[in-house]
Coordinates of C-alpha atoms in Angstrom, one line a residue:
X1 CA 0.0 0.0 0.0
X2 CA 1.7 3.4 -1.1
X3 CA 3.1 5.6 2.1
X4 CA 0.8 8.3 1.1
X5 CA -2.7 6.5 1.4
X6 CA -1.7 4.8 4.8
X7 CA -0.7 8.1 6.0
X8 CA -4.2 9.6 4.9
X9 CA -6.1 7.0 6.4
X10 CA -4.0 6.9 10.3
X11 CA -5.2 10.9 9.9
X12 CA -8.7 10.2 9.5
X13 CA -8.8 7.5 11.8
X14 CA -7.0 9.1 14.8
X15 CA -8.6 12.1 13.9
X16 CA -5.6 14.5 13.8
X17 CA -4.7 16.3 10.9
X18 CA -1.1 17.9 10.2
X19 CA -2.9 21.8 10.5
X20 CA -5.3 20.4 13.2
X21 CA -8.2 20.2 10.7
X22 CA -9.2 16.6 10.2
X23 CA -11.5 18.2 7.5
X24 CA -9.2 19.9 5.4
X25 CA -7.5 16.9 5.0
X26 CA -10.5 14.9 3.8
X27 CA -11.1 17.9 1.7
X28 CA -7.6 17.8 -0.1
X29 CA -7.6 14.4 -0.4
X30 CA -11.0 13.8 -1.7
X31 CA -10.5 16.2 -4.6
X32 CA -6.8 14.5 -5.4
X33 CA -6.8 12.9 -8.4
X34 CA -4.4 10.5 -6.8
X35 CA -6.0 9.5 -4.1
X36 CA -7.3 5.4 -4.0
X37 CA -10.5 4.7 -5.1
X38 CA -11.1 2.6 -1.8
X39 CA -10.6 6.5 0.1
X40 CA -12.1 8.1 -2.1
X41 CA -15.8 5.7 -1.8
X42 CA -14.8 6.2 1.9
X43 CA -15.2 10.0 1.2
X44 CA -18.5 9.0 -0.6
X45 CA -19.8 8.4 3.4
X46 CA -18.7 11.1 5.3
X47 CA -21.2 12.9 7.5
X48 CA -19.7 16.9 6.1
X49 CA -21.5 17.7 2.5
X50 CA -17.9 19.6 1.6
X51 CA -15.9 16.6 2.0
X52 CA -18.6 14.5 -0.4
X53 CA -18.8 17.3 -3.1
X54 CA -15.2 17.4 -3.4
X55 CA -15.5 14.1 -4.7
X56 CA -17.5 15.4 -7.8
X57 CA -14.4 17.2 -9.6
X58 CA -12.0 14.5 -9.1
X59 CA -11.5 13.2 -12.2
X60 CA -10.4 10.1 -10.7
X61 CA -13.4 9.3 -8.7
X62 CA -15.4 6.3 -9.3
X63 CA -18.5 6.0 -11.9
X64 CA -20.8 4.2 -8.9
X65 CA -19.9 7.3 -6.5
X66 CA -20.6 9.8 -8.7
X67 CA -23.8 8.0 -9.6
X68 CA -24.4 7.4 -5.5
X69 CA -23.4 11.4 -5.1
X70 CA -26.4 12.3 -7.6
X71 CA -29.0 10.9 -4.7
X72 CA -27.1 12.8 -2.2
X73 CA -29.5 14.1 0.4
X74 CA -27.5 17.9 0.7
X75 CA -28.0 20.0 -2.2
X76 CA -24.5 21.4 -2.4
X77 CA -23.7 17.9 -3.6
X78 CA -25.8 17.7 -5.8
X79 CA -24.7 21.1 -7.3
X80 CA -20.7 20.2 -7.6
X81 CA -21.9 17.1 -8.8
X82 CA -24.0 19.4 -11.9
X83 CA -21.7 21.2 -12.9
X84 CA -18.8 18.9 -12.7
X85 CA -17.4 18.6 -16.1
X86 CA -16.5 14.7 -15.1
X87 CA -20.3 14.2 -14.1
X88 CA -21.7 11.6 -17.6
X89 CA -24.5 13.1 -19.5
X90 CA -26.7 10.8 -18.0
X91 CA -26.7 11.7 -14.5
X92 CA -26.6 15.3 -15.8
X93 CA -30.0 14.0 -17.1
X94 CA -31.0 13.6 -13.8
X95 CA -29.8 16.8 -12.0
X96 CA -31.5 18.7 -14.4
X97 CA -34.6 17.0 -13.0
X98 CA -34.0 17.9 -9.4
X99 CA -36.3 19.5 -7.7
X100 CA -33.4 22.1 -6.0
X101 CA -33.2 25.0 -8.5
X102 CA -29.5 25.8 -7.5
X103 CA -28.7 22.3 -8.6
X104 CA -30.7 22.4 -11.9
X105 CA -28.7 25.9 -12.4
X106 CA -25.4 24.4 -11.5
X107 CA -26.1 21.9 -14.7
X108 CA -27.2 25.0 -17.0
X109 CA -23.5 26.4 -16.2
X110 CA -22.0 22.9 -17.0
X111 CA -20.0 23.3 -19.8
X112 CA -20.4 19.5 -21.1
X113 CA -24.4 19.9 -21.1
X114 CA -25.7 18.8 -23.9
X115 CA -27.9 21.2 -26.1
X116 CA -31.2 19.3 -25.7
X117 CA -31.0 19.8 -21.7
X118 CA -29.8 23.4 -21.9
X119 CA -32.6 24.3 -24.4
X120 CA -34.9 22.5 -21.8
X121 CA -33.4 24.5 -19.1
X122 CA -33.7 27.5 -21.0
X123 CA -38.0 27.1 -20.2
X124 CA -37.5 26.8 -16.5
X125 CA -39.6 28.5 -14.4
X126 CA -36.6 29.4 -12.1
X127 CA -35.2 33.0 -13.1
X128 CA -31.5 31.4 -11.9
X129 CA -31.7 28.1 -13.7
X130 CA -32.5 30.1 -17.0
X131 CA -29.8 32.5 -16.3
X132 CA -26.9 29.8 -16.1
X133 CA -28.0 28.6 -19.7
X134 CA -27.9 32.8 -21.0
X135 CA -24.4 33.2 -19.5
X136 CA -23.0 29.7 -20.5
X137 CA -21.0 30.0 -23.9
X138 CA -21.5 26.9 -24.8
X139 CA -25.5 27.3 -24.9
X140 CA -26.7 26.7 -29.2
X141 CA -27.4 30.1 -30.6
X142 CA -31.7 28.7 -30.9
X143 CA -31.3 29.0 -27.1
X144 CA -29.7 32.1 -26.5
X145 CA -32.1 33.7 -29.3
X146 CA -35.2 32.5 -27.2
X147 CA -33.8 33.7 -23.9
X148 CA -33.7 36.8 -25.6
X149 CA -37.3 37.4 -25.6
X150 CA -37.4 36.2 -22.1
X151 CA -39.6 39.0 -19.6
X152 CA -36.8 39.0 -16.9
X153 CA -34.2 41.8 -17.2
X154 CA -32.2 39.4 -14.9
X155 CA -31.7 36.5 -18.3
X156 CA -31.1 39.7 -20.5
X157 CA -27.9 40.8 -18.7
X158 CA -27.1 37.7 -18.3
X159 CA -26.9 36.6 -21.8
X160 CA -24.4 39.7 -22.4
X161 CA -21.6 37.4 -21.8
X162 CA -22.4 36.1 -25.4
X163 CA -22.9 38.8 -27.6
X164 CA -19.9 38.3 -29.3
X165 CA -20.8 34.6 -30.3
X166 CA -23.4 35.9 -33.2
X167 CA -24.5 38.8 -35.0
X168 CA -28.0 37.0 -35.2
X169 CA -28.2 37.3 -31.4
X170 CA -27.5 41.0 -31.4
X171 CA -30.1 41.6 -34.0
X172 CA -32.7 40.3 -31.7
X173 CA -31.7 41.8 -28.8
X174 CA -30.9 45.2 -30.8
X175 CA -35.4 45.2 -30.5
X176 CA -35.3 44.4 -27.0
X177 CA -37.6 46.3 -24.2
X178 CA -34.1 47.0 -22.0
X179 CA -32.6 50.1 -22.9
X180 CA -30.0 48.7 -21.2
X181 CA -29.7 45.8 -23.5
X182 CA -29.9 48.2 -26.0
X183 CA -27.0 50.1 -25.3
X184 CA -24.9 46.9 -25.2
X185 CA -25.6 46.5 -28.5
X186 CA -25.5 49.6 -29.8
X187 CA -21.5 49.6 -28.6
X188 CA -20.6 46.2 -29.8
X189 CA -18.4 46.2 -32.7
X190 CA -20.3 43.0 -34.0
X191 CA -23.2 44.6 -35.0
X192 CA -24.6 44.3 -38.2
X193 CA -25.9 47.5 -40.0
X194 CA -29.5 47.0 -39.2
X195 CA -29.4 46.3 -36.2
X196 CA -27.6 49.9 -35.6
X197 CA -29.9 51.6 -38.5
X198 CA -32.3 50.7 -36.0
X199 CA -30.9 51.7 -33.0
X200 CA -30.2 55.4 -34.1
X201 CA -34.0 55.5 -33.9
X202 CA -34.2 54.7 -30.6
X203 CA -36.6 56.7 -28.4
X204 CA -33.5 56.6 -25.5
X205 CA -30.7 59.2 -26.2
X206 CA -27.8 57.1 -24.4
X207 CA -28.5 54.1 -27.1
X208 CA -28.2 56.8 -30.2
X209 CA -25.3 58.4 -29.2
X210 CA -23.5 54.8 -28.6
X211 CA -24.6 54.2 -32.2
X212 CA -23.2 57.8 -33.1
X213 CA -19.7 56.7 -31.6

């Protein structure tokens, strides 16, 4: 057995870390890539919720924990577990599903979602869970152009983190209710001709003279 993994497993069981935190340890060790997969399923059943969601961006954790850390009964789990980019598309399935919303938001910000979940996140009836899909890059263009026309200013700004992925998105956004929104568009140097032509028509000052600039 290699030095390391013994010496790990006397500090859990005498209960004594090196810094005096028998937690930090299980912490470290639990999100170590070279840890043993016997610790780490040991990990998998401790009583602190930091020590178990550590396990979720190991990438060497085992497939039956991550799978046991999807039914975990804390939500913070559950969240490190959704937007894991180790966690297999179909337990991502399944978090998507859950009924915590910061864990159905931690999968919209997963950069491995798949676009079928992120479009169906993008209809969530959680303001948060739709904003993760608006801000992650990775979410299709169909979805970003539908959160466009969503009624919360919240998924708006949010989605301004990808206005340089398409001119098509500004376009839509360039007709959008937010001044706000407007502006951003009015200032980024991706935006087509219409959308601008348009925009130096608008009834708010501050988006005209961006256009102006």
């Amino acid at each position: 057995v290699p030095r390391g993994t013994l010496f790990v497993d006397l500090v859990l069981i005498e209960g004594n870390g090196v810094d005096g935190s028998v937690e930090s340890w299980k912490i470290k060790h639990a999100s170590n890539p070279f840890t043993s997969a016997s610790l780490l399923r040991k990990f998998a059943k401790d009583e602190d919720e930091e020590v178990r969601a550590s396990l979720a961006w190991n990438p060497s954790t085992p497939s039956d924990v991550l799978s046991a850390l999807a039914a975990d009964k804390h939500p913070l789990v559950r969240s490190w577990l959704g937007e894991s980019p180790n966690t297999p598309s179909h337990l991502l399935s399944i978090l998507a599903r859950d009924t915590d919303g910061c864990v159905r938001s931690a999968v919209g910000r997963n950069t491995q979602t798949c676009a079928d979940l992120l479009s169906s996140l993008a209809g969530d009836d959680d303001v948060n869970v739709r904003c993760s899909v608006a801000a992650n890059w990775y979410s299709p263009l169909r979805v970003l152009k539908r959160l466009a026309f969503d009624h919360h200013d919240q998924v708006l700004q949010s989605l301004m983190g990808n206005l340089m992925k398409s001119s098509e998105l500004l376009d839509v956004l360039a007709r959008s209710g937010n001044f706000w929104v407007r502006s951003e568009v009015a200032r980024n140097p991706k935006s087509s001709i219409e959308a601008l032509t348009l925009l130096s028509l608008d009834p708010e000052r501050s988006v005209r003279g961006w256009v102006a600039q």
